[in-house]
Tab-separated table of C-alpha atoms in Angstrom:
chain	number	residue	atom	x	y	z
O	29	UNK	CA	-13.696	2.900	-68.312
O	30	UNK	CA	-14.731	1.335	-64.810
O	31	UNK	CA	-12.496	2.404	-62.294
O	32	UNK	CA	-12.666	1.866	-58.241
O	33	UNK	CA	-12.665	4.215	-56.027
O	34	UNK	CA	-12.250	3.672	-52.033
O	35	UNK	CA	-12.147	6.915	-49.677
O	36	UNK	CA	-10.421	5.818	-46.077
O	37	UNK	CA	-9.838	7.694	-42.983
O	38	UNK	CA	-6.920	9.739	-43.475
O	39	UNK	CA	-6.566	12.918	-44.380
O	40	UNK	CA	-6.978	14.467	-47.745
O	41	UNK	CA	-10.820	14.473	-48.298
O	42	UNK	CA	-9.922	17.432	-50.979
O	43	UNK	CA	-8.210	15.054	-53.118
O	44	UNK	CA	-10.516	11.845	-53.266
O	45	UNK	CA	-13.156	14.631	-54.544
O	46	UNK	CA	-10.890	16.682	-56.928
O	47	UNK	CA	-9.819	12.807	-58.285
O	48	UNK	CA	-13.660	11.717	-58.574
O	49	UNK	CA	-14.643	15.359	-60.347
O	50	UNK	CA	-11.468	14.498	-62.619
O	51	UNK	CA	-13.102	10.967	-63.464
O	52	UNK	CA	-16.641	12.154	-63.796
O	53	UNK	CA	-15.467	14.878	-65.936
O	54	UNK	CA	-13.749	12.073	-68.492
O	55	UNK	CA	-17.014	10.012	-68.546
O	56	UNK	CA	-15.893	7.290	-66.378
O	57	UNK	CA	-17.871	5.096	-64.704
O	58	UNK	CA	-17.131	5.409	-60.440
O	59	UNK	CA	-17.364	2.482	-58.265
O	60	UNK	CA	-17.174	4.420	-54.645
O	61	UNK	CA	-16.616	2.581	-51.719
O	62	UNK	CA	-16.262	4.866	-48.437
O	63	UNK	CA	-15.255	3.303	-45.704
O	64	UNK	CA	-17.059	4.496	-41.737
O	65	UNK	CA	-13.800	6.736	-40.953
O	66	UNK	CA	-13.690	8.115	-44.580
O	67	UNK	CA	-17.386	8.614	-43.559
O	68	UNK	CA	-15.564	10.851	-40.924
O	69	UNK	CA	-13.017	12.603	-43.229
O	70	UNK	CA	-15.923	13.400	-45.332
O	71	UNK	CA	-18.308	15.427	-42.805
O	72	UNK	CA	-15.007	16.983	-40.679
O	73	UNK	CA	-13.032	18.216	-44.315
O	74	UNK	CA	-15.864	18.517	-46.478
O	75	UNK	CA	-18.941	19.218	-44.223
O	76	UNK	CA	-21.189	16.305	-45.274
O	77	UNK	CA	-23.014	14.575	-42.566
O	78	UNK	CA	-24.034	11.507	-45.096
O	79	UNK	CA	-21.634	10.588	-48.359
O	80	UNK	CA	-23.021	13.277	-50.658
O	81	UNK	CA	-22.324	11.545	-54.239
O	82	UNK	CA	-23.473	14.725	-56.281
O	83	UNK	CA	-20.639	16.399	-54.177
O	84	UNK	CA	-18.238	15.017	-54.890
O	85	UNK	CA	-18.638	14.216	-58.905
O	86	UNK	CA	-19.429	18.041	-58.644
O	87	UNK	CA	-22.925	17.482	-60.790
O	88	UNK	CA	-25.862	15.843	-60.800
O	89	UNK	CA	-25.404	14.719	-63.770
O	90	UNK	CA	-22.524	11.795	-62.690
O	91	UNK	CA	-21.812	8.798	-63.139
O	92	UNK	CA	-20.659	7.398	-59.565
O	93	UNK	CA	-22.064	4.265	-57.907
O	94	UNK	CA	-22.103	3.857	-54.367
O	95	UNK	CA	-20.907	0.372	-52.728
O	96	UNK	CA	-22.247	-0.909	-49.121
O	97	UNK	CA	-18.801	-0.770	-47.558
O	98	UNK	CA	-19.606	-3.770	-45.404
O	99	UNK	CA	-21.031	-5.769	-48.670
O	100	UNK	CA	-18.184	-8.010	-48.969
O	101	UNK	CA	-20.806	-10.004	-51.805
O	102	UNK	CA	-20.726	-6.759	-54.006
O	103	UNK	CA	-19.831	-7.491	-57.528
O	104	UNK	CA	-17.137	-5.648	-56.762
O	105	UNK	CA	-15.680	-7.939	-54.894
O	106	UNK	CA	-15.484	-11.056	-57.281
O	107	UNK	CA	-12.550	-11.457	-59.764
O	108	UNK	CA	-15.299	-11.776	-62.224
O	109	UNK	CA	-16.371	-7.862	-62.195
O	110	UNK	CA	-14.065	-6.334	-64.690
O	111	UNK	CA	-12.646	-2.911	-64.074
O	112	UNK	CA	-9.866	-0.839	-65.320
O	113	UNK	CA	-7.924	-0.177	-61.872
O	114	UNK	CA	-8.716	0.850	-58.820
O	115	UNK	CA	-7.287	4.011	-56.549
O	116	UNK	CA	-7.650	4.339	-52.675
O	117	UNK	CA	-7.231	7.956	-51.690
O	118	UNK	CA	-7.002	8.928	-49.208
O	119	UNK	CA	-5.240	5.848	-47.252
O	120	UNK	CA	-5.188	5.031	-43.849
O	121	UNK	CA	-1.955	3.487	-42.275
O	122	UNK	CA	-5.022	1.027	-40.875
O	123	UNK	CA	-5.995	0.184	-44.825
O	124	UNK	CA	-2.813	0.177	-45.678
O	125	UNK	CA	-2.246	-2.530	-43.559
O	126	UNK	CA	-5.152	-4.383	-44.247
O	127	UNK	CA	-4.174	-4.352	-48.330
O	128	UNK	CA	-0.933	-5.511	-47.600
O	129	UNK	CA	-1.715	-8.414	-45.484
O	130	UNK	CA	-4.488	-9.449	-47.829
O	131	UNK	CA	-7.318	-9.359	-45.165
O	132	UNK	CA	-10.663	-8.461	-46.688
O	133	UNK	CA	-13.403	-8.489	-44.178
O	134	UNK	CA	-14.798	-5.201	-45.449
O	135	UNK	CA	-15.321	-4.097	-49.522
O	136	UNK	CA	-11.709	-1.910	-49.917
O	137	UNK	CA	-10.070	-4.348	-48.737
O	138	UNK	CA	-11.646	-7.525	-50.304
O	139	UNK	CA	-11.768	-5.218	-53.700
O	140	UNK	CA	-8.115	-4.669	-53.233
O	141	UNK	CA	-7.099	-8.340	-52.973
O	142	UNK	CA	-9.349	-8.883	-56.162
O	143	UNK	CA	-7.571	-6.411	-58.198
O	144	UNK	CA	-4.136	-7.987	-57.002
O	145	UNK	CA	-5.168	-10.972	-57.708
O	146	UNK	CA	-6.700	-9.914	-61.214
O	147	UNK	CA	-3.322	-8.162	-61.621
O	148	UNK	CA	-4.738	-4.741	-62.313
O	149	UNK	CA	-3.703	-1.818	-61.015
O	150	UNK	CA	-4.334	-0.723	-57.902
O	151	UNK	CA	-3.042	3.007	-56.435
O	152	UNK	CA	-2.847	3.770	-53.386
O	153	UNK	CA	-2.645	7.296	-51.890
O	154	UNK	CA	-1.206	6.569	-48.828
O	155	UNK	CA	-1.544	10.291	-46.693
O	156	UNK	CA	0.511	9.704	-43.144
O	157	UNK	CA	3.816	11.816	-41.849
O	158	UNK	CA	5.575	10.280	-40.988
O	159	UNK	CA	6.121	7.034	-41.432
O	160	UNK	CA	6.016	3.979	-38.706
O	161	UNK	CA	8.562	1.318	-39.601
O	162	UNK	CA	5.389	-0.842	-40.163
O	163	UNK	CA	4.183	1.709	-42.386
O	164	UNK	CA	7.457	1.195	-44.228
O	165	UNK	CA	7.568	-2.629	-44.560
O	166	UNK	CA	3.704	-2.656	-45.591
O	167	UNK	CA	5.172	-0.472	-48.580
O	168	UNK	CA	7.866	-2.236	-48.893
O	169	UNK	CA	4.679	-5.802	-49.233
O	170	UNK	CA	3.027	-3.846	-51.404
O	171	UNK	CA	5.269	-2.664	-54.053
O	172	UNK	CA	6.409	-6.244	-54.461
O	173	UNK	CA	3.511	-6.916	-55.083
O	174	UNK	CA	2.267	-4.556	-57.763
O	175	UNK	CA	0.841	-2.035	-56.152
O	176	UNK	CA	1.585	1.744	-57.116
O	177	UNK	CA	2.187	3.714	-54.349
O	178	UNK	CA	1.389	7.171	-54.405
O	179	UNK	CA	1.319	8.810	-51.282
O	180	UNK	CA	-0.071	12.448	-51.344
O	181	UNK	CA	2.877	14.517	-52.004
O	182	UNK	CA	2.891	17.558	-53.994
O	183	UNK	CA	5.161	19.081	-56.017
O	184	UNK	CA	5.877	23.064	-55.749
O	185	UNK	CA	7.431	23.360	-59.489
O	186	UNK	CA	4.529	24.906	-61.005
O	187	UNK	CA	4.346	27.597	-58.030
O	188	UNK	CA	1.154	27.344	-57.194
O	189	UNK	CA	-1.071	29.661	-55.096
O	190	UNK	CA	-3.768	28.326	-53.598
O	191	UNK	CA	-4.742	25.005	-51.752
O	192	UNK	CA	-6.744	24.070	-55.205
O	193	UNK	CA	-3.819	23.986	-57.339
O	194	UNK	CA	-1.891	21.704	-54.836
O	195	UNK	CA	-5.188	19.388	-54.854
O	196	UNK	CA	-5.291	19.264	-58.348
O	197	UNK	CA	-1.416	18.404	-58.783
O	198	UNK	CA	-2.226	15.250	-56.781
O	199	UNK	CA	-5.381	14.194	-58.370
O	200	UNK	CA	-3.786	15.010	-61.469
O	201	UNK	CA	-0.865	12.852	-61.095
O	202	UNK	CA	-3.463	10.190	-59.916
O	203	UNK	CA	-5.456	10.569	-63.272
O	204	UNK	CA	-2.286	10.326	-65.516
O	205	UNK	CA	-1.844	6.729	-63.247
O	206	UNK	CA	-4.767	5.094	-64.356
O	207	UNK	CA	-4.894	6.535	-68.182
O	208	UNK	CA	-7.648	9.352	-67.739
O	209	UNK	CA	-7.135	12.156	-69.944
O	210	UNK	CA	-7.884	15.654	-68.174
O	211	UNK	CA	-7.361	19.546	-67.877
O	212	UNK	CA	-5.913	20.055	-65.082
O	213	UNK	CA	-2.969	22.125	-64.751
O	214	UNK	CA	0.194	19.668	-63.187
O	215	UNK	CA	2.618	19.344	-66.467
O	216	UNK	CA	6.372	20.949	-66.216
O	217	UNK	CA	7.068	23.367	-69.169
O	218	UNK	CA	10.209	25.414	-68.684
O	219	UNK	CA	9.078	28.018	-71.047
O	220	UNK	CA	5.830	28.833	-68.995
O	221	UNK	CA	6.968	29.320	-65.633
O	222	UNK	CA	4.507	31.493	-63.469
O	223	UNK	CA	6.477	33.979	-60.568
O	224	UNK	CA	6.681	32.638	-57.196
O	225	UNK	CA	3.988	32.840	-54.513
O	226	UNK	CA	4.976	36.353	-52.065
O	227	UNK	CA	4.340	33.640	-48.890
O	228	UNK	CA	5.353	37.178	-46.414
């Protein structure tokens, strides 16, 4: 599998690397496209003053390609570059915008109108509270139009403990979008419920 990956400037730097590990992890090939505020969200969440690729697959042995963000003549951005979906998480209310106006002056947003256009799917991970009435109608553009919207909220069912387990309900829930198989511990079972977190 090819899949697309763009990393914007909102919050939630913990889940575009849990999602990419989760990829990696499956064997799938990584198209990365960072944009110069995810650039931001990288070094102020995760502590890495340039995009760190080996990071954030979590080996060096990975299989992530990084794309120019300003390249808007990367193969990425032609209809003829075949890929099996692409995911934009975090996203900005700013990238958000841009996808749902179809502007592409930059590579996540020309590769988003691409896989529109394609009609493949394209998550996005929106990651803004609340939620500006443009914010709204842009969802309200893009869901017409195909896109999946999966803004970064977790579920507390499973009880979880720590800030990992939250991470890796999201990027889970991202992986079971796109068809990835993985390990990761986000499915419901009544029969194996674990006690509540003591949160005093």
């Amino acid at each position: 599998m090819d899949i697309v990956t763009a990393i914007s400037g909102a919050s939630g730097a913990l889940y575009a690397q849990r999602f990419i590990q989760g990829l990696v992890a499956a064997g799938v090939n990584v198209h990365l496209v960072v944009s110069p505020w995810g650039r931001r969200l990288l070094r102020d969440e995760l502590g890495m003053e340039t995009v760190d690729v080996e990071a954030l697959a979590g080996t060096k042995e990975h299989t992530v390609t990084l794309h120019n963000y300003n390249d808007v003549g990367s193969t990425l951005a032609s209809g003829s570059f075949l890929h099996d979906g692409m995911v934009i998480v975090p996203c900005s209310s700013n990238t958000l915008a841009e996808v749902a106006h179809g502007l592409g002056d930059n590579l996540i947003s020309r590769a988003a109108a691409v896989t529109l256009k394609e009609r493949r799917k394209l998550v996005i991970v929106h990651r803004e509270m609340p939620l500006s009435s443009i914010d709204v109608n842009n969802y309200k553009t893009l869901s017409d139009a195909g896109v999946i919207l999966c803004p970064a909220n977790p579920g507390f069912y499973l009880n979880p403990t720590t800030v990992g387990e939250v991470v890796d309900f999201v990027a889970g829930k991202l992986l079971d979008l796109i068809g990835v198989r993985h390990a990761l511990d986000t499915r419901w079972d009544p029969n194996h419920i674990r006690p509540p977190a003591d949160l005093a």
